[in-house]
Short mmCIF file of C-alpha atoms in Angstrom, two decimals:
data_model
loop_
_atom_site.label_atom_id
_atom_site.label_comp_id
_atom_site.label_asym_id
_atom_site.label_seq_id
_atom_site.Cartn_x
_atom_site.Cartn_y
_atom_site.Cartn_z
CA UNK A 95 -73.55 1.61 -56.92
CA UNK A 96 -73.43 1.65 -60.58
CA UNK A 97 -70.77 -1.19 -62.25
CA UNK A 98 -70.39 0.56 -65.27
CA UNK A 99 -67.29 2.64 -66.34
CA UNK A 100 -66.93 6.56 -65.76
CA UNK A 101 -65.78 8.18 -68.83
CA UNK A 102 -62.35 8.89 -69.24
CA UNK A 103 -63.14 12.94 -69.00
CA UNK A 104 -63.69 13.04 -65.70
CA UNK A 105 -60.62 12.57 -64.77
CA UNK A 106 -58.08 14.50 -67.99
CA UNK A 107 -59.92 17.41 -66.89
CA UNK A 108 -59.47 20.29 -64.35
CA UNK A 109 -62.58 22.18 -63.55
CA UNK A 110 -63.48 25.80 -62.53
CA UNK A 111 -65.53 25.72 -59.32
CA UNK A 112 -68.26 27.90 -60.61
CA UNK A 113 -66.24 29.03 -63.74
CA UNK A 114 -63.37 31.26 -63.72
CA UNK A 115 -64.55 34.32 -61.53
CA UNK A 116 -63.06 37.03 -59.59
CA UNK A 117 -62.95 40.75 -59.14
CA UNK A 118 -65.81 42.04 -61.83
CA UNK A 119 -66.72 38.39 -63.25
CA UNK A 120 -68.79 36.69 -60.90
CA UNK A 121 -69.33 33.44 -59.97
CA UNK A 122 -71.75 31.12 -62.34
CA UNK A 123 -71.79 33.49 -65.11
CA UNK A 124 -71.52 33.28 -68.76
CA UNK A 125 -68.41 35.44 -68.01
CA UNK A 126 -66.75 32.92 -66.08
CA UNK A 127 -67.43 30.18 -68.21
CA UNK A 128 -65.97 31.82 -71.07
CA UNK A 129 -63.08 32.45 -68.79
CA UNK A 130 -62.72 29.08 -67.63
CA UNK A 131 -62.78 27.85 -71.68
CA UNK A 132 -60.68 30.16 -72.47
CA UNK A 133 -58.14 29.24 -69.93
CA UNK A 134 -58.28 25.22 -70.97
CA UNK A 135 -60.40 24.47 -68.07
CA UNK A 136 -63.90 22.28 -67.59
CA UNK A 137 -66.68 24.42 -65.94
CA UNK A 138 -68.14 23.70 -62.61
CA UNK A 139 -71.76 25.07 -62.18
CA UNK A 140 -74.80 25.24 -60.08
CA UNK A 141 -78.55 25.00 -60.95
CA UNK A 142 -81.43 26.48 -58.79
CA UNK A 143 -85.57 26.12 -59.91
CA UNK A 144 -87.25 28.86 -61.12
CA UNK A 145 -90.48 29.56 -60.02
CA UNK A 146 -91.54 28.40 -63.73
CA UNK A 147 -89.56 25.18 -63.55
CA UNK A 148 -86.43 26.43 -65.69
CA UNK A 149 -83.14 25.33 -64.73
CA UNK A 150 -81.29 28.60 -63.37
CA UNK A 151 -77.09 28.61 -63.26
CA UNK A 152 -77.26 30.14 -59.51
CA UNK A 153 -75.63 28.89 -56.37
CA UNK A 154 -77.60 30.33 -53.56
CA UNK A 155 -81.09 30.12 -52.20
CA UNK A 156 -81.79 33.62 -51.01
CA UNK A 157 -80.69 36.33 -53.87
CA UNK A 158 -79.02 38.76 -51.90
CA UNK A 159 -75.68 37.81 -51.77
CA UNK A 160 -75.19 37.76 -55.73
CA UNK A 161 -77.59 40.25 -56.92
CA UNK A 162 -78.46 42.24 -53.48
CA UNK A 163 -82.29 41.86 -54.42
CA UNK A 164 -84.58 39.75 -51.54
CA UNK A 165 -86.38 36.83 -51.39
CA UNK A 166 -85.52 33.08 -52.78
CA UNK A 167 -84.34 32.05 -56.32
CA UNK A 168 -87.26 30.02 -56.60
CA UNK A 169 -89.54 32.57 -55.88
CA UNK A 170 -89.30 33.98 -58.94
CA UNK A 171 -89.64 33.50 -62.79
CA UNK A 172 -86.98 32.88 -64.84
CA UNK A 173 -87.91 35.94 -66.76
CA UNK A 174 -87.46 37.77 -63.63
CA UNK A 175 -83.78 36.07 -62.46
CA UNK A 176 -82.55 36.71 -65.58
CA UNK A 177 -83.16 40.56 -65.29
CA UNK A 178 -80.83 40.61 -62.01
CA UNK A 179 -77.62 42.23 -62.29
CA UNK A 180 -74.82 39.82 -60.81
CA UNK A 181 -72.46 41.66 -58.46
CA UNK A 182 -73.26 45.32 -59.38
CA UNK A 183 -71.69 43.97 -63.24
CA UNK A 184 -73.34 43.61 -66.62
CA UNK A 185 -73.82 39.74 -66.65
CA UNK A 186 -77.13 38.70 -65.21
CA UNK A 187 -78.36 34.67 -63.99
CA UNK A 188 -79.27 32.87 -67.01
CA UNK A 189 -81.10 29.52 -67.82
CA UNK A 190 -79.04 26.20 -67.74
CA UNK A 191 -80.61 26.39 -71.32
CA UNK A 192 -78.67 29.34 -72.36
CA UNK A 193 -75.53 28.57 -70.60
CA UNK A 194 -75.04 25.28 -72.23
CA UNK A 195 -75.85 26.71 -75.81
CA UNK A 196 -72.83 29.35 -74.83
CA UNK A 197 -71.06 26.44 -73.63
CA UNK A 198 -71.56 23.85 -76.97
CA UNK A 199 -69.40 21.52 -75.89
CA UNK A 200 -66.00 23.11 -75.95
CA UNK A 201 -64.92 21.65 -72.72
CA UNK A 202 -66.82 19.44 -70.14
CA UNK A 203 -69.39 20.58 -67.48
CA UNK A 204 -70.35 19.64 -64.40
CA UNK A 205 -73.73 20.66 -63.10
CA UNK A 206 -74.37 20.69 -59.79
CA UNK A 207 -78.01 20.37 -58.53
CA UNK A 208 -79.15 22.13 -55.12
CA UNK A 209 -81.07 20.47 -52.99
CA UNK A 210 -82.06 20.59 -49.45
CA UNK A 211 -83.76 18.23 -46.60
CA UNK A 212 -87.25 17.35 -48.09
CA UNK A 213 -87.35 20.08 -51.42
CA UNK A 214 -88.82 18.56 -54.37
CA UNK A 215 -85.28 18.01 -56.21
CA UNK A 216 -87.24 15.53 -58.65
CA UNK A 217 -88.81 18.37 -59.86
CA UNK A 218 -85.77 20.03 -60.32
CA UNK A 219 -84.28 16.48 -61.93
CA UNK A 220 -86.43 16.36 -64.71
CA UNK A 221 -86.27 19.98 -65.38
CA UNK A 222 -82.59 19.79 -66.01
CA UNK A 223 -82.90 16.44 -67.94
CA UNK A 224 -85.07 17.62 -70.69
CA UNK A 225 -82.41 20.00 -71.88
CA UNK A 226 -79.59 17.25 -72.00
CA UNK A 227 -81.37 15.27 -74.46
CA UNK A 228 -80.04 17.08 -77.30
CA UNK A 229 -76.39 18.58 -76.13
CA UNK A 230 -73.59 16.93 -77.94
CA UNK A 231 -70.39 17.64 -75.25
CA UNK A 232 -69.24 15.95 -72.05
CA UNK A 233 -71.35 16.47 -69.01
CA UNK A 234 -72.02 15.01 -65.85
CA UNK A 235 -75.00 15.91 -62.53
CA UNK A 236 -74.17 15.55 -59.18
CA UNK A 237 -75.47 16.71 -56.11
CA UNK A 238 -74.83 16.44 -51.84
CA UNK A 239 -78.63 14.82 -52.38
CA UNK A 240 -78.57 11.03 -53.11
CA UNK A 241 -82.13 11.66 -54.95
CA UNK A 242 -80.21 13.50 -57.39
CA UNK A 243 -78.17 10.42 -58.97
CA UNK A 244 -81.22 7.91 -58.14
CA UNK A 245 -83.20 9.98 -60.23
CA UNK A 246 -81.11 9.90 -63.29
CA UNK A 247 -80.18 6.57 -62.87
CA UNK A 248 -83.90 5.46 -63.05
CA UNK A 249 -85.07 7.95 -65.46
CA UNK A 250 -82.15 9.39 -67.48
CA UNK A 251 -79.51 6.75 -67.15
CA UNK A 252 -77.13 7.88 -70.41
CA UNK A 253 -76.27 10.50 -68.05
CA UNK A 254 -73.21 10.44 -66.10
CA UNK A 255 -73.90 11.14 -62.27
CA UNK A 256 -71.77 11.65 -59.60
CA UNK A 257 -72.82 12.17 -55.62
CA UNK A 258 -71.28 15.39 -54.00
CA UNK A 259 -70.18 14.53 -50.10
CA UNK A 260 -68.75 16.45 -47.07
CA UNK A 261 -68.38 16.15 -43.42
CA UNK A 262 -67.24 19.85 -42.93
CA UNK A 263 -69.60 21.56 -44.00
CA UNK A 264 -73.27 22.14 -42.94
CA UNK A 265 -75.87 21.75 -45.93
CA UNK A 266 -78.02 18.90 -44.26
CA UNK A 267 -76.20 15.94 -46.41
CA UNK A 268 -73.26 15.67 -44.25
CA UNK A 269 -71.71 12.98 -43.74
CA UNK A 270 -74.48 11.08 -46.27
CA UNK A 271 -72.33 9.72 -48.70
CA UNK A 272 -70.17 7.95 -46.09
CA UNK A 273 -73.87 5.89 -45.55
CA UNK A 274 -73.40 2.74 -47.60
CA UNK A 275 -77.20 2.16 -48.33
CA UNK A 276 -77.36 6.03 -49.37
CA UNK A 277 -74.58 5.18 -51.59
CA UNK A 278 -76.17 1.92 -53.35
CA UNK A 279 -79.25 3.62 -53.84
CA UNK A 280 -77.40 6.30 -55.72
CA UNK A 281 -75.41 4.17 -57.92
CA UNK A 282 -72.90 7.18 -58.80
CA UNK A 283 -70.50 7.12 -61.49
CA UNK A 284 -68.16 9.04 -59.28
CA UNK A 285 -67.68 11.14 -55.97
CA UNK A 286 -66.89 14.69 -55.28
CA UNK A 287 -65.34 15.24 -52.22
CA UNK A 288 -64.93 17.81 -50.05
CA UNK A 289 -60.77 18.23 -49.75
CA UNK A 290 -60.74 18.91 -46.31
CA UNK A 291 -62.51 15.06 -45.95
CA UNK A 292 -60.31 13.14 -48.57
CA UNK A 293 -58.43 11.87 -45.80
CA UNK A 294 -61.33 9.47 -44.65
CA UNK A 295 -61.02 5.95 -45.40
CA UNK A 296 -64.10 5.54 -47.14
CA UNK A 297 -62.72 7.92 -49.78
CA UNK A 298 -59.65 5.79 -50.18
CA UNK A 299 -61.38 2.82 -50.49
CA UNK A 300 -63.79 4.05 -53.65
CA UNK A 301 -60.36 5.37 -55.15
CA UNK A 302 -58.70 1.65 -54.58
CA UNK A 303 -61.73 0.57 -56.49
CA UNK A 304 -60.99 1.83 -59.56
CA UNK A 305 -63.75 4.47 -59.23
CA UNK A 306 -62.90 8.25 -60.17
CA UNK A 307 -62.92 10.78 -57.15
CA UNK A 308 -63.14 14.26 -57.71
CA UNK A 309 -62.43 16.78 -54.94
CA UNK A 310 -63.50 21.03 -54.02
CA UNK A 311 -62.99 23.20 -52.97
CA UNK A 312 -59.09 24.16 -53.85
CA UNK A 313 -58.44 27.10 -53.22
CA UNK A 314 -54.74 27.25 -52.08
CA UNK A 315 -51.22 25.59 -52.87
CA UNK A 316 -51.79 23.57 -49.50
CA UNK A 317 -55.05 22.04 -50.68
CA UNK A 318 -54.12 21.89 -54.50
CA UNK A 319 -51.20 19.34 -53.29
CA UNK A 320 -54.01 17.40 -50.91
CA UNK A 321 -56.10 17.12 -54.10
CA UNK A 322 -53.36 15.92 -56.63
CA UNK A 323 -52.38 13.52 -54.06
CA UNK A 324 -55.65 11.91 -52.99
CA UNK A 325 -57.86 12.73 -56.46
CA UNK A 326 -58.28 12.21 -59.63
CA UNK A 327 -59.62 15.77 -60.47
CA UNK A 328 -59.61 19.19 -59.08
CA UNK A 329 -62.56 21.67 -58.79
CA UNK A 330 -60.80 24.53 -57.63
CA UNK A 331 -60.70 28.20 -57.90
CA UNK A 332 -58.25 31.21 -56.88
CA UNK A 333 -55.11 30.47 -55.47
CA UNK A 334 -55.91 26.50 -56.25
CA UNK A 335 -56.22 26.97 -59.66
CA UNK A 336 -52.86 25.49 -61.70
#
């Protein structure tokens, strides 16, 4: 794991798990990141791969739930995702490209890269990473997928990278960042854990070490005060939200 020290961000921030959406602004959209700045908050977002190779601010694989259209994100152009309608609204998926321009820097961002059991997330990696180069406000990557932060270190080190975990939820990395060689081949800055697995010792014992360790999702009084007790920062929406 990486010796050198997280920024101090990380942890002076609270984050909006996919910005701030709800009933009409949905989840990932330039909508809800202008809600989340506008509320004080850091943004929490997701990238999927165009069929093209752009970066795409979209949480799921298949397309129905968020636009009702078929087939898989990566399917299809960027050209294409980007003339979806998100949740029967007027915002549509964008590029990473565009959100970050929207974004310029007025409050931190975490990007969260998708990956799965044996998809090419290099690809994804270094289609991400060539748009970073020349955005001047605090960001980090992370990912359930320790190629994700092995990437970056290797290739994009300036970066900051964090490794996303869980053991309660099904995604094919569970249970991954618990493995010590999966975690020294990483070399995270930080952690993101799920809340509901902040209770595990090996989640104490990267705290002890002076490491920052973010938690998601809150979404509820009950798991705000888990959070604030056993993290340093909050990625939390709803009823979680301060």
């Amino acid at each position: 794991m990486t010796a050198r020290p997280a920024p101090g961000w990380l942890t002076q921030w609270e984050f909006a798990h996919r910005g701030l959406h709800g009933p009409g602004v949905p989840e990932n959209s330039l909508a809800a990141a202008e809600g989340a700045i506008a509320r004080g908050l850091g943004i929490e977002c997701d990238i999927q791969r165009s069929r093209d190779d752009h970066p795409i601010v979209f949480h799921d694989w298949d397309l129905a739930r968020l636009t009702g259209a078929t087939g898989l994100a990566q399917e299809r152009e960027a050209e294409a995702l980007e003339a979806l309608h998100l949740l029967g609204t007027d915002q549509h998926p964008v590029r990473l490209a565009r959100f970050i321009e929207v974004i310029a820097g007025r409050v931190p961002l975490l990007i969260e890269i998708k990956s799965l059991p044996g998809y090419d997330v290099e690809r994804t990696c270094s289609s991400v990473a060539g748009l970073l180069n020349t955005y001047h406000g605090d960001l980090a990557v992370m990912s359930f997928d320790p190629k994700v932060p092995m990437w970056f270190a290797a290739e994009a080190p300036d970066v900051v990278r964090g490794f996303v975990g869980t053991d309660s939820f099904e995604n094919g990395f569970e249970g991954v960042w618990r493995d010590p060689e999966a975690l020294a081949q990483a070399q995270p800055d930080f952690l993101a854990i799920a809340v509901r697995d902040l209770h595990r010792p090996e989640a104490a014992a990267w705290r002890a070490g002076g490491r920052p360790l973010l938690t998601w999702t809150v979404r509820s009084p009950e798991t705000r005060a888990t959070g604030l007790a056993l993290a340093d920062a909050l990625i939390a929406e709803g009823a979680g939200l301060a």
